[in-house]
C-alpha cells in the first residue's frame, strides 16, 4: 500500500492552466498521509487561488518573492531542508528550462537549488512545446541528474489540441510521488557510511593523514541512494562533491568521526566503514606551531591508538548489518577473513593496494566480498560500478539476515 505518512512534500506550482487542479492534488497527497506546503511561482497565482491552497494544505502559501517578510517565517533554506520531496506540478516548459539551468531567481527555483530532497516534476504544456527539441533535451538532462519526471499524459489539451503534454491526474501524481519513496532494493532503509581519510593534528598547521581520496565511499553512498536508502555519509576531508540526496556530516579526526557515527548509529540498518581511519593520533596537540629545534636532528612524536569505529559499531547490543573494508598489500583474503572474525563483521570488502591500477585515488577497483560462508569476486571496474554491485550484494545479505 503506497503511503506518504510523515513525509513532507513541498508542492511547487508554476504558471500553467493545469494549476487549477492543484488544490485537489494537495488533498490527494494529504490523503496518503503527507504534510504539504505550497510554493507558487511568479505566474502561478493567475491560475489558482492562494486562499484555496491555504485552506486545503492547512499552511499559509509561499509566493514567488524571497523578501524579508517570508524569510522571517520559514526561510527558504529551512523550507528546502524541511522537504522530503519537492513536487513541481504543473511544471511548465519555461520552468523546466530554468530548473535545468540551475537558476535561483525566485523562491521556487531557489528551493530547487537549495534542497537535498528528491525533486519530481509533472510536465504540463501544449504538445508541440513538449515535443520541442530544447524541452526534450532539458528533460533528458534533468533525468540524468536524478530528477523524477512524472508524466506527461496524453489526451485533450486546454488549447484544443490533442497529444502528449497533459499533466497527470492528481490521484496518479499523488501515487507516483509516494512510489518515489518505495523504489530499489534498500527502499526505506537507512545506511550510514564513513569515507575519506582522517586528519590527526600535531599543531594548528600540521597533521598526519593518508592518501584516501574518498572516491569509493562517495560512490557507495551514491549507489545506496539509487537503491532507495536514506544515506548518511560521515566524511573526512576530501575534495569531492557530496552526491545528491546524501546527508553528509563533515569530520576531521578519528575521534570526531567516532562521535558523529555513534551519535547517529541507532537508527541505521546498515553501516559501511570505508574511511581510512588513522590507527594512531599524536598524544599531544600543540596550541601553537611547533618550532624547529636548532640543536636536535630528530624529533619524537608519541602516538596513542585511535578507537576502532567499525569494531565499535559491530559490538553494539543491536548492531546494524556491518560491512568493513580491508586494504591489504599481500595475502588479501587471509587478512580480510581475520578482520571479519576479529571485528565481528557481517561482510568485508577486501582489496589489494600497493599496485598502481586499483586502490587509493584510482578510478577503478577490484574487490572480494567475504562473508562467513561466501566469497564473491567483483572484477575490476569503475568505482561507480563496483559500488552498485557491492550495494546489491549487501542488500541481498541484509534482507536474508533479517
Ligand atoms: O584494521 P583495519 O584498519 O585494516 O580495518 C579497516 C576497516 O576498519 C575499514 O572498514 C575502516 O573504515 C575501519 N576502521 C575503523 N576505525 C579505525 C580503523 C579502521 O572504523 N580506527
mmCIF file of C-alpha atoms and ligand atoms in Angstrom:
data_model
loop_
_atom_site.group_PDB
_atom_site.id
_atom_site.type_symbol
_atom_site.label_atom_id
_atom_site.label_comp_id
_atom_site.label_asym_id
_atom_site.label_seq_id
_atom_site.Cartn_x
_atom_site.Cartn_y
_atom_site.Cartn_z
ATOM 1 C CA UNK A 1 0.000 0.000 0.000
ATOM 2 C CA UNK A 2 1.512 3.325 -1.070
ATOM 3 C CA UNK A 3 1.920 5.796 1.739
ATOM 4 C CA UNK A 4 3.233 9.280 2.413
ATOM 5 C CA UNK A 5 2.749 9.099 6.173
ATOM 6 C CA UNK A 6 5.001 11.668 7.888
ATOM 7 C CA UNK A 7 6.509 12.728 4.581
ATOM 8 C CA UNK A 8 6.956 16.449 3.988
ATOM 9 C CA UNK A 9 6.044 17.321 0.428
ATOM 10 C CA UNK A 10 6.838 20.741 -0.931
ATOM 11 C CA UNK A 11 4.463 21.352 -3.807
ATOM 12 C CA UNK A 12 5.736 23.918 -6.290
ATOM 13 C CA UNK A 13 3.112 25.270 -8.663
ATOM 14 C CA UNK A 14 4.132 27.051 -11.860
ATOM 15 C CA UNK A 15 2.058 29.127 -14.251
ATOM 16 C CA UNK A 16 0.146 26.703 -16.454
ATOM 17 C CA UNK A 17 -3.582 26.110 -16.809
ATOM 18 C CA UNK A 18 -3.293 22.690 -15.109
ATOM 19 C CA UNK A 19 -2.564 24.628 -11.903
ATOM 20 C CA UNK A 20 -6.332 24.769 -11.386
ATOM 21 C CA UNK A 21 -6.148 21.080 -10.393
ATOM 22 C CA UNK A 22 -3.611 21.601 -7.613
ATOM 23 C CA UNK A 23 -5.996 22.078 -4.650
ATOM 24 C CA UNK A 24 -7.221 18.560 -5.477
ATOM 25 C CA UNK A 25 -3.586 17.369 -5.695
ATOM 26 C CA UNK A 26 -2.914 18.766 -2.219
ATOM 27 C CA UNK A 27 -5.927 16.821 -0.922
ATOM 28 C CA UNK A 28 -4.737 13.590 -2.557
ATOM 29 C CA UNK A 29 -1.219 13.994 -1.127
ATOM 30 C CA UNK A 30 -2.682 14.609 2.324
ATOM 31 C CA UNK A 31 -4.990 11.594 1.940
ATOM 32 C CA UNK A 32 -1.840 9.462 1.625
ATOM 33 C CA UNK A 33 -0.524 10.968 4.873
ATOM 34 C CA UNK A 34 1.736 13.769 3.622
ATOM 35 C CA UNK A 35 2.325 17.167 5.180
ATOM 36 C CA UNK A 36 2.083 19.598 2.283
ATOM 37 C CA UNK A 37 3.404 23.133 1.911
ATOM 38 C CA UNK A 38 2.828 25.090 -1.260
ATOM 39 C CA UNK A 39 5.123 27.497 -3.107
ATOM 40 C CA UNK A 40 3.768 29.464 -6.056
ATOM 41 C CA UNK A 41 5.934 30.648 -8.919
ATOM 42 C CA UNK A 42 5.501 34.219 -10.108
ATOM 43 C CA UNK A 43 2.737 33.416 -12.614
ATOM 44 C CA UNK A 44 1.013 30.535 -10.840
ATOM 45 C CA UNK A 45 -1.328 32.852 -8.927
ATOM 46 C CA UNK A 46 -3.078 33.700 -12.215
ATOM 47 C CA UNK A 47 -4.363 30.114 -12.458
ATOM 48 C CA UNK A 48 -5.171 29.067 -8.886
ATOM 49 C CA UNK A 49 -6.225 30.803 -5.721
ATOM 50 C CA UNK A 50 -3.834 31.110 -2.787
ATOM 51 C CA UNK A 51 -6.789 31.004 -0.405
ATOM 52 C CA UNK A 52 -7.968 27.645 -1.761
ATOM 53 C CA UNK A 53 -4.467 26.195 -1.452
ATOM 54 C CA UNK A 54 -4.100 27.556 2.049
ATOM 55 C CA UNK A 55 -7.409 26.001 3.072
ATOM 56 C CA UNK A 56 -6.600 22.526 1.733
ATOM 57 C CA UNK A 57 -2.946 22.434 2.832
ATOM 58 C CA UNK A 58 -3.524 23.902 6.279
ATOM 59 C CA UNK A 59 -0.494 26.178 5.838
ATOM 60 C CA UNK A 60 -0.062 29.674 4.529
ATOM 61 C CA UNK A 61 1.104 29.612 0.934
ATOM 62 C CA UNK A 62 4.581 30.837 -0.003
ATOM 63 C CA UNK A 63 4.598 33.009 -3.069
ATOM 64 C CA UNK A 64 7.354 33.745 -5.523
ATOM 65 C CA UNK A 65 9.016 36.512 -3.562
ATOM 66 C CA UNK A 66 12.015 35.938 -1.344
ATOM 67 C CA UNK A 67 11.529 39.002 0.794
ATOM 68 C CA UNK A 68 12.248 39.827 4.399
ATOM 69 C CA UNK A 69 8.683 39.041 5.411
ATOM 70 C CA UNK A 70 8.659 35.493 4.035
ATOM 71 C CA UNK A 71 12.196 34.841 5.307
ATOM 72 C CA UNK A 72 11.120 35.792 8.813
ATOM 73 C CA UNK A 73 8.602 32.907 8.770
ATOM 74 C CA UNK A 74 10.028 29.655 7.430
ATOM 75 C CA UNK A 75 13.034 30.904 5.437
ATOM 76 C CA UNK A 76 13.931 29.377 2.099
ATOM 77 C CA UNK A 77 16.766 27.226 3.461
ATOM 78 C CA UNK A 78 14.550 25.850 6.242
ATOM 79 C CA UNK A 79 11.854 25.092 3.701
ATOM 80 C CA UNK A 80 14.387 23.338 1.425
ATOM 81 C CA UNK A 81 15.551 21.242 4.382
ATOM 82 C CA UNK A 82 12.007 20.561 5.573
ATOM 83 C CA UNK A 83 11.062 18.800 2.331
ATOM 84 C CA UNK A 84 11.420 15.037 1.906
ATOM 85 C CA UNK A 85 10.421 15.543 -1.721
ATOM 86 C CA UNK A 86 9.792 18.550 -3.918
ATOM 87 C CA UNK A 87 6.994 18.052 -6.432
ATOM 88 C CA UNK A 88 6.591 20.648 -9.162
ATOM 89 C CA UNK A 89 3.106 20.332 -10.647
ATOM 90 C CA UNK A 90 2.360 21.598 -13.164
ATOM 91 C CA UNK A 91 5.884 22.174 -14.482
ATOM 92 C CA UNK A 92 5.817 24.491 -17.497
ATOM 93 C CA UNK A 93 8.361 24.354 -20.343
ATOM 94 C CA UNK A 94 9.817 27.616 -19.079
ATOM 95 C CA UNK A 95 10.196 26.324 -15.538
ATOM 96 C CA UNK A 96 11.789 23.087 -16.796
ATOM 97 C CA UNK A 97 14.373 25.131 -18.728
ATOM 98 C CA UNK A 98 15.127 27.248 -15.662
ATOM 99 C CA UNK A 99 15.419 24.165 -13.425
ATOM 100 C CA UNK A 100 17.824 22.612 -15.906
ATOM 101 C CA UNK A 101 19.981 25.743 -15.807
ATOM 102 C CA UNK A 102 20.121 25.771 -12.014
ATOM 103 C CA UNK A 103 18.572 29.241 -11.885
ATOM 104 C CA UNK A 104 17.750 30.662 -8.471
ATOM 105 C CA UNK A 105 15.892 33.822 -9.394
ATOM 106 C CA UNK A 106 12.722 33.377 -7.339
ATOM 107 C CA UNK A 107 11.713 31.398 -4.266
ATOM 108 C CA UNK A 108 10.693 28.193 -6.074
ATOM 109 C CA UNK A 109 13.811 27.911 -8.265
ATOM 110 C CA UNK A 110 15.989 28.788 -5.263
ATOM 111 C CA UNK A 111 14.381 25.995 -3.230
ATOM 112 C CA UNK A 112 15.106 23.511 -6.009
ATOM 113 C CA UNK A 113 18.771 24.509 -5.993
ATOM 114 C CA UNK A 114 18.984 24.525 -2.193
ATOM 115 C CA UNK A 115 17.229 21.240 -1.451
ATOM 116 C CA UNK A 116 18.794 17.881 -0.804
ATOM 117 C CA UNK A 117 15.460 16.135 -1.317
ATOM 118 C CA UNK A 118 14.252 14.213 -4.359
ATOM 119 C CA UNK A 119 12.775 16.578 -6.951
ATOM 120 C CA UNK A 120 9.916 15.373 -9.140
ATOM 121 C CA UNK A 121 8.271 17.342 -11.928
ATOM 122 C CA UNK A 122 4.919 16.855 -13.615
ATOM 123 C CA UNK A 123 5.293 18.492 -17.043
ATOM 124 C CA UNK A 124 2.176 20.172 -18.427
ATOM 125 C CA UNK A 125 2.194 22.039 -21.719
ATOM 126 C CA UNK A 126 0.986 22.146 -25.293
ATOM 127 C CA UNK A 127 2.019 19.020 -27.226
ATOM 128 C CA UNK A 128 4.275 20.985 -29.598
ATOM 129 C CA UNK A 129 6.083 22.564 -26.672
ATOM 130 C CA UNK A 130 6.578 19.113 -25.114
ATOM 131 C CA UNK A 131 7.888 17.681 -28.389
ATOM 132 C CA UNK A 132 10.232 20.642 -28.899
ATOM 133 C CA UNK A 133 13.863 19.582 -29.041
ATOM 134 C CA UNK A 134 15.017 22.047 -26.378
ATOM 135 C CA UNK A 135 12.350 20.809 -23.947
ATOM 136 C CA UNK A 136 13.262 17.185 -24.631
ATOM 137 C CA UNK A 137 16.957 17.898 -24.087
ATOM 138 C CA UNK A 138 16.172 19.692 -20.825
ATOM 139 C CA UNK A 139 14.113 16.706 -19.672
ATOM 140 C CA UNK A 140 16.916 14.282 -20.551
ATOM 141 C CA UNK A 141 19.393 16.375 -18.619
ATOM 142 C CA UNK A 142 17.126 16.600 -15.574
ATOM 143 C CA UNK A 143 16.605 12.830 -15.654
ATOM 144 C CA UNK A 144 20.365 12.294 -15.778
ATOM 145 C CA UNK A 145 20.827 14.292 -12.547
ATOM 146 C CA UNK A 146 18.138 12.307 -10.742
ATOM 147 C CA UNK A 147 15.017 14.456 -11.160
ATOM 148 C CA UNK A 148 11.951 12.194 -11.443
ATOM 149 C CA UNK A 149 9.744 13.004 -14.443
ATOM 150 C CA UNK A 150 6.099 12.156 -13.741
ATOM 151 C CA UNK A 151 4.147 12.068 -16.995
ATOM 152 C CA UNK A 152 3.011 13.824 -19.038
ATOM 153 C CA UNK A 153 -0.225 12.181 -20.072
ATOM 154 C CA UNK A 154 -1.804 12.363 -23.487
ATOM 155 C CA UNK A 155 -5.317 13.469 -24.453
ATOM 156 C CA UNK A 156 -7.346 16.641 -24.995
ATOM 157 C CA UNK A 157 -5.466 19.782 -24.126
ATOM 158 C CA UNK A 158 -6.768 23.121 -22.852
ATOM 159 C CA UNK A 159 -5.540 24.741 -26.096
ATOM 160 C CA UNK A 160 -7.875 22.488 -28.128
ATOM 161 C CA UNK A 161 -5.122 20.206 -29.467
ATOM 162 C CA UNK A 162 -4.779 16.514 -28.711
ATOM 163 C CA UNK A 163 -1.471 14.883 -27.759
ATOM 164 C CA UNK A 164 1.194 14.307 -25.161
ATOM 165 C CA UNK A 165 1.610 17.150 -22.666
ATOM 166 C CA UNK A 166 -1.289 16.962 -20.211
ATOM 167 C CA UNK A 167 -0.498 16.923 -16.520
ATOM 168 C CA UNK A 168 -1.167 13.552 -14.870
ATOM 169 C CA UNK A 169 -4.357 13.451 -12.826
ATOM 170 C CA UNK A 170 -3.929 14.484 -9.146
ATOM 171 C CA UNK A 171 -4.604 10.954 -7.862
ATOM 172 C CA UNK A 172 -1.937 9.483 -10.174
ATOM 173 C CA UNK A 173 0.530 12.206 -9.222
ATOM 174 C CA UNK A 174 -0.013 11.572 -5.513
ATOM 175 C CA UNK A 175 0.580 7.843 -6.009
ATOM 176 C CA UNK A 176 3.641 8.386 -8.193
ATOM 177 C CA UNK A 177 5.025 10.723 -5.529
ATOM 178 C CA UNK A 178 4.507 8.042 -2.869
ATOM 179 C CA UNK A 179 6.180 5.490 -5.157
ATOM 180 C CA UNK A 180 9.334 7.652 -5.181
ATOM 181 C CA UNK A 181 9.911 6.512 -1.619
ATOM 182 C CA UNK A 182 9.401 2.829 -2.376
ATOM 183 C CA UNK A 183 11.897 2.001 -5.097
ATOM 184 C CA UNK A 184 15.081 -0.030 -5.006
ATOM 185 C CA UNK A 185 16.478 -2.932 -3.040
ATOM 186 C CA UNK A 186 17.123 -0.708 0.010
ATOM 187 C CA UNK A 187 13.878 1.280 -0.127
ATOM 188 C CA UNK A 188 13.014 2.665 3.287
ATOM 189 C CA UNK A 189 16.324 1.534 4.823
ATOM 190 C CA UNK A 190 18.903 3.774 6.493
ATOM 191 C CA UNK A 191 22.544 3.373 5.539
ATOM 192 C CA UNK A 192 25.477 5.096 7.207
ATOM 193 C CA UNK A 193 28.946 5.200 5.694
ATOM 194 C CA UNK A 194 32.314 6.545 6.690
ATOM 195 C CA UNK A 195 34.587 7.749 3.888
ATOM 196 C CA UNK A 196 37.820 9.546 3.130
ATOM 197 C CA UNK A 197 40.866 9.995 5.313
ATOM 198 C CA UNK A 198 41.139 11.395 8.813
ATOM 199 C CA UNK A 199 43.439 14.244 9.829
ATOM 200 C CA UNK A 200 45.203 13.879 13.161
ATOM 201 C CA UNK A 201 46.509 17.281 14.181
ATOM 202 C CA UNK A 202 50.013 17.825 15.549
ATOM 203 C CA UNK A 203 49.649 21.572 15.854
ATOM 204 C CA UNK A 204 47.354 24.199 14.263
ATOM 205 C CA UNK A 205 49.001 23.836 10.843
ATOM 206 C CA UNK A 206 50.296 20.254 10.653
ATOM 207 C CA UNK A 207 48.819 16.833 10.931
ATOM 208 C CA UNK A 208 49.048 13.173 9.989
ATOM 209 C CA UNK A 209 46.765 11.917 7.224
ATOM 210 C CA UNK A 210 46.765 9.444 4.305
ATOM 211 C CA UNK A 211 46.081 9.275 0.571
ATOM 212 C CA UNK A 212 42.425 8.170 0.752
ATOM 213 C CA UNK A 213 40.509 10.215 -1.843
ATOM 214 C CA UNK A 214 37.033 9.239 -0.609
ATOM 215 C CA UNK A 215 36.054 8.112 -4.123
ATOM 216 C CA UNK A 216 34.988 4.584 -3.111
ATOM 217 C CA UNK A 217 32.924 5.725 -0.118
ATOM 218 C CA UNK A 218 31.195 8.502 -2.061
ATOM 219 C CA UNK A 219 30.409 6.069 -4.904
ATOM 220 C CA UNK A 220 28.850 3.637 -2.407
ATOM 221 C CA UNK A 221 26.818 6.479 -0.862
ATOM 222 C CA UNK A 222 25.506 7.319 -4.334
ATOM 223 C CA UNK A 223 24.712 3.645 -5.083
ATOM 224 C CA UNK A 224 22.831 3.329 -1.784
ATOM 225 C CA UNK A 225 20.731 6.405 -2.698
ATOM 226 C CA UNK A 226 19.992 4.846 -6.086
ATOM 227 C CA UNK A 227 18.834 1.705 -4.248
ATOM 228 C CA UNK A 228 16.325 3.815 -2.309
ATOM 229 C CA UNK A 229 18.137 4.145 1.020
ATOM 230 C CA UNK A 230 18.295 7.180 3.284
ATOM 231 C CA UNK A 231 22.038 7.782 3.386
ATOM 232 C CA UNK A 232 24.254 9.450 5.980
ATOM 233 C CA UNK A 233 27.878 9.943 4.979
ATOM 234 C CA UNK A 234 30.361 10.715 7.739
ATOM 235 C CA UNK A 235 33.293 12.022 5.776
ATOM 236 C CA UNK A 236 36.846 13.064 6.498
ATOM 237 C CA UNK A 237 38.381 15.899 4.443
ATOM 238 C CA UNK A 238 38.058 15.233 0.687
ATOM 239 C CA UNK A 239 37.747 17.325 -2.474
ATOM 240 C CA UNK A 240 34.626 15.514 -3.655
ATOM 241 C CA UNK A 241 31.113 16.875 -4.128
ATOM 242 C CA UNK A 242 28.529 15.209 -1.897
ATOM 243 C CA UNK A 243 26.160 13.129 -4.074
ATOM 244 C CA UNK A 244 22.564 14.367 -4.310
ATOM 245 C CA UNK A 245 20.229 13.252 -1.543
ATOM 246 C CA UNK A 246 23.085 12.246 0.765
ATOM 247 C CA UNK A 247 23.196 13.743 4.244
ATOM 248 C CA UNK A 248 26.894 14.496 4.782
ATOM 249 C CA UNK A 249 28.485 15.056 8.189
ATOM 250 C CA UNK A 250 31.959 16.557 7.824
ATOM 251 C CA UNK A 251 34.565 15.491 10.346
ATOM 252 C CA UNK A 252 38.314 15.868 10.674
ATOM 253 C CA UNK A 253 39.851 13.415 13.138
ATOM 254 C CA UNK A 254 39.124 9.779 14.017
ATOM 255 C CA UNK A 255 37.647 10.878 17.341
ATOM 256 C CA UNK A 256 35.288 13.322 15.530
ATOM 257 C CA UNK A 257 34.324 10.528 13.150
ATOM 258 C CA UNK A 258 33.601 8.140 16.002
ATOM 259 C CA UNK A 259 31.455 10.755 17.781
ATOM 260 C CA UNK A 260 29.433 11.512 14.616
ATOM 261 C CA UNK A 261 28.897 7.803 13.915
ATOM 262 C CA UNK A 262 27.858 6.894 17.449
ATOM 263 C CA UNK A 263 25.514 9.868 17.732
ATOM 264 C CA UNK A 264 23.544 8.700 14.700
ATOM 265 C CA UNK A 265 24.001 4.918 14.645
ATOM 266 C CA UNK A 266 20.882 3.845 16.499
ATOM 267 C CA UNK A 267 18.520 4.453 13.596
ATOM 268 C CA UNK A 268 20.728 2.744 10.982
ATOM 269 C CA UNK A 269 20.001 -0.574 9.291
ATOM 270 C CA UNK A 270 23.372 -0.877 7.583
ATOM 271 C CA UNK A 271 26.816 0.548 8.420
ATOM 272 C CA UNK A 272 29.666 0.510 5.913
ATOM 273 C CA UNK A 273 33.100 1.621 7.116
ATOM 274 C CA UNK A 274 35.003 2.761 4.052
ATOM 275 C CA UNK A 275 37.098 5.502 5.672
ATOM 276 C CA UNK A 276 40.834 5.121 6.009
ATOM 277 C CA UNK A 277 40.859 5.942 9.705
ATOM 278 C CA UNK A 278 44.235 6.759 11.258
ATOM 279 C CA UNK A 279 45.227 3.938 13.595
ATOM 280 C CA UNK A 280 47.079 6.347 15.905
ATOM 281 C CA UNK A 281 46.939 10.055 16.801
ATOM 282 C CA UNK A 282 49.501 12.292 18.471
ATOM 283 C CA UNK A 283 49.097 12.242 22.255
ATOM 284 C CA UNK A 284 49.583 15.994 22.410
ATOM 285 C CA UNK A 285 48.321 18.648 20.031
ATOM 286 C CA UNK A 286 50.387 21.818 20.391
ATOM 287 C CA UNK A 287 48.397 25.057 20.726
ATOM 288 C CA UNK A 288 50.962 26.949 18.622
ATOM 289 C CA UNK A 289 53.036 25.927 15.622
ATOM 290 C CA UNK A 290 55.858 23.612 16.740
ATOM 291 C CA UNK A 291 59.200 25.360 16.238
ATOM 292 C CA UNK A 292 62.214 23.747 14.589
ATOM 293 C CA UNK A 293 64.903 22.979 17.168
ATOM 294 C CA UNK A 294 68.348 24.140 16.028
ATOM 295 C CA UNK A 295 70.217 21.784 18.371
ATOM 296 C CA UNK A 296 68.342 18.498 17.625
ATOM 297 C CA UNK A 297 68.261 16.484 14.377
ATOM 298 C CA UNK A 298 65.451 14.170 15.374
ATOM 299 C CA UNK A 299 62.042 14.670 16.840
ATOM 300 C CA UNK A 300 59.829 12.136 18.548
ATOM 301 C CA UNK A 301 56.044 12.169 18.366
ATOM 302 C CA UNK A 302 54.268 9.969 20.860
ATOM 303 C CA UNK A 303 51.082 8.495 19.455
ATOM 304 C CA UNK A 304 48.115 6.767 21.050
ATOM 305 C CA UNK A 305 45.786 4.251 19.427
ATOM 306 C CA UNK A 306 42.513 5.547 17.973
ATOM 307 C CA UNK A 307 39.266 3.716 18.700
ATOM 308 C CA UNK A 308 38.223 1.222 16.019
ATOM 309 C CA UNK A 309 34.944 2.771 14.841
ATOM 310 C CA UNK A 310 33.857 -0.232 12.797
ATOM 311 C CA UNK A 311 34.507 -2.752 15.573
ATOM 312 C CA UNK A 312 32.691 -0.424 17.974
ATOM 313 C CA UNK A 313 29.590 -0.420 15.767
ATOM 314 C CA UNK A 314 29.668 -4.218 15.336
ATOM 315 C CA UNK A 315 29.949 -4.623 19.113
ATOM 316 C CA UNK A 316 26.765 -2.649 19.852
ATOM 317 C CA UNK A 317 23.991 -4.543 21.587
ATOM 318 C CA UNK A 318 21.796 -4.235 18.497
ATOM 319 C CA UNK A 319 24.301 -3.697 15.670
ATOM 320 C CA UNK A 320 23.262 -2.747 12.164
ATOM 321 C CA UNK A 321 24.360 -5.014 9.296
ATOM 322 C CA UNK A 322 28.054 -4.101 9.434
ATOM 323 C CA UNK A 323 30.445 -4.029 6.481
ATOM 324 C CA UNK A 324 34.160 -3.242 6.642
ATOM 325 C CA UNK A 325 36.904 -2.656 4.136
ATOM 326 C CA UNK A 326 40.323 -4.247 4.199
ATOM 327 C CA UNK A 327 43.057 -2.778 2.054
ATOM 328 C CA UNK A 328 45.987 -5.165 2.010
ATOM 329 C CA UNK A 329 49.276 -5.340 0.142
ATOM 330 C CA UNK A 330 49.582 -9.154 0.421
ATOM 331 C CA UNK A 331 47.643 -12.260 1.493
ATOM 332 C CA UNK A 332 44.481 -10.230 0.970
ATOM 333 C CA UNK A 333 41.940 -12.947 1.629
ATOM 334 C CA UNK A 334 43.579 -14.349 4.720
ATOM 335 C CA UNK A 335 43.992 -10.958 6.435
ATOM 336 C CA UNK A 336 40.492 -9.857 5.446
ATOM 337 C CA UNK A 337 38.930 -13.006 6.855
ATOM 338 C CA UNK A 338 40.858 -12.432 10.077
ATOM 339 C CA UNK A 339 39.354 -8.927 10.307
ATOM 340 C CA UNK A 340 35.853 -10.204 9.547
ATOM 341 C CA UNK A 341 36.083 -12.558 12.519
ATOM 342 C CA UNK A 342 38.001 -10.321 14.924
ATOM 343 C CA UNK A 343 35.759 -7.306 14.402
ATOM 344 C CA UNK A 344 32.582 -9.470 14.241
ATOM 345 C CA UNK A 345 31.501 -8.068 10.875
ATOM 346 C CA UNK A 346 28.755 -9.330 8.588
ATOM 347 C CA UNK A 347 30.813 -8.679 5.466
ATOM 348 C CA UNK A 348 34.232 -7.390 4.480
ATOM 349 C CA UNK A 349 35.262 -5.901 1.149
ATOM 350 C CA UNK A 350 38.887 -6.796 0.556
ATOM 351 C CA UNK A 351 41.078 -5.096 -1.968
ATOM 352 C CA UNK A 352 44.682 -5.261 -2.958
ATOM 353 C CA UNK A 353 46.569 -1.973 -2.621
ATOM 354 C CA UNK A 354 50.122 -1.053 -3.427
ATOM 355 C CA UNK A 355 49.886 -1.651 -7.170
ATOM 356 C CA UNK A 356 49.037 1.383 -9.278
ATOM 357 C CA UNK A 357 45.787 0.432 -11.020
ATOM 358 C CA UNK A 358 43.361 -0.065 -8.144
ATOM 359 C CA UNK A 359 43.031 1.309 -4.631
ATOM 360 C CA UNK A 360 43.715 4.802 -3.220
ATOM 361 C CA UNK A 361 42.785 7.619 -5.602
ATOM 362 C CA UNK A 362 42.394 5.422 -8.698
ATOM 363 C CA UNK A 363 39.126 5.473 -10.681
ATOM 364 C CA UNK A 364 38.903 1.650 -10.745
ATOM 365 C CA UNK A 365 38.731 -1.016 -8.099
ATOM 366 C CA UNK A 366 38.588 -4.792 -7.833
ATOM 367 C CA UNK A 367 37.343 -6.355 -4.632
ATOM 368 C CA UNK A 368 36.384 -9.593 -2.949
ATOM 369 C CA UNK A 369 33.297 -9.546 -0.762
ATOM 370 C CA UNK A 370 33.825 -12.009 2.057
ATOM 371 C CA UNK A 371 31.169 -13.224 4.487
ATOM 372 C CA UNK A 372 31.184 -16.091 6.978
ATOM 373 C CA UNK A 373 30.342 -18.586 4.268
ATOM 374 C CA UNK A 374 30.852 -16.856 0.918
ATOM 375 C CA UNK A 375 33.399 -15.136 -1.291
ATOM 376 C CA UNK A 376 32.159 -13.010 -4.168
ATOM 377 C CA UNK A 377 34.722 -11.657 -6.620
ATOM 378 C CA UNK A 378 33.847 -8.257 -8.130
ATOM 379 C CA UNK A 379 36.027 -7.982 -11.228
ATOM 380 C CA UNK A 380 37.957 -4.799 -11.997
ATOM 381 C CA UNK A 381 35.549 -1.984 -12.928
ATOM 382 C CA UNK A 382 34.980 1.710 -12.215
ATOM 383 C CA UNK A 383 34.344 2.537 -8.573
ATOM 384 C CA UNK A 384 30.787 3.556 -9.543
ATOM 385 C CA UNK A 385 30.096 0.100 -10.961
ATOM 386 C CA UNK A 386 31.827 -1.702 -8.096
ATOM 387 C CA UNK A 387 29.775 0.403 -5.648
ATOM 388 C CA UNK A 388 26.480 -0.613 -7.313
ATOM 389 C CA UNK A 389 27.439 -4.302 -7.234
ATOM 390 C CA UNK A 390 28.525 -4.020 -3.612
ATOM 391 C CA UNK A 391 25.212 -2.408 -2.608
ATOM 392 C CA UNK A 392 23.298 -5.114 -4.474
ATOM 393 C CA UNK A 393 25.165 -7.873 -2.578
ATOM 394 C CA UNK A 394 24.837 -6.025 0.736
ATOM 395 C CA UNK A 395 21.065 -5.703 0.252
ATOM 396 C CA UNK A 396 20.727 -9.424 -0.596
ATOM 397 C CA UNK A 397 22.688 -10.476 2.517
ATOM 398 C CA UNK A 398 20.957 -7.842 4.677
ATOM 399 C CA UNK A 399 17.496 -8.999 3.612
ATOM 400 C CA UNK A 400 18.442 -12.653 4.245
ATOM 401 C CA UNK A 401 19.901 -11.851 7.669
ATOM 402 C CA UNK A 402 16.705 -10.104 8.866
HETATM 403 O O1 LIG B 1 42.044 -2.880 10.840
HETATM 404 P P1 LIG B 1 41.962 -2.050 9.589
HETATM 405 O O2 LIG B 1 42.280 -0.607 9.829
HETATM 406 O O3 LIG B 1 42.707 -2.585 8.415
HETATM 407 O O4 LIG B 1 40.416 -2.156 9.191
HETATM 408 C C1 LIG B 1 39.877 -1.459 8.129
HETATM 409 C C2 LIG B 1 38.399 -1.258 8.338
HETATM 410 O O5 LIG B 1 38.147 -0.789 9.665
HETATM 411 C C3 LIG B 1 37.829 -0.214 7.414
HETATM 412 O O6 LIG B 1 36.476 -0.581 7.165
HETATM 413 C C4 LIG B 1 37.911 1.054 8.243
HETATM 414 O O7 LIG B 1 36.944 2.012 7.853
HETATM 415 C C5 LIG B 1 37.633 0.543 9.647
HETATM 416 N N1 LIG B 1 38.347 1.255 10.728
HETATM 417 C C6 LIG B 1 37.639 1.999 11.631
HETATM 418 N N2 LIG B 1 38.277 2.624 12.667
HETATM 419 C C7 LIG B 1 39.610 2.521 12.806
HETATM 420 C C8 LIG B 1 40.351 1.770 11.887
HETATM 421 C C9 LIG B 1 39.684 1.157 10.851
HETATM 422 O O8 LIG B 1 36.408 2.105 11.502
HETATM 423 N N3 LIG B 1 40.193 3.143 13.810
#
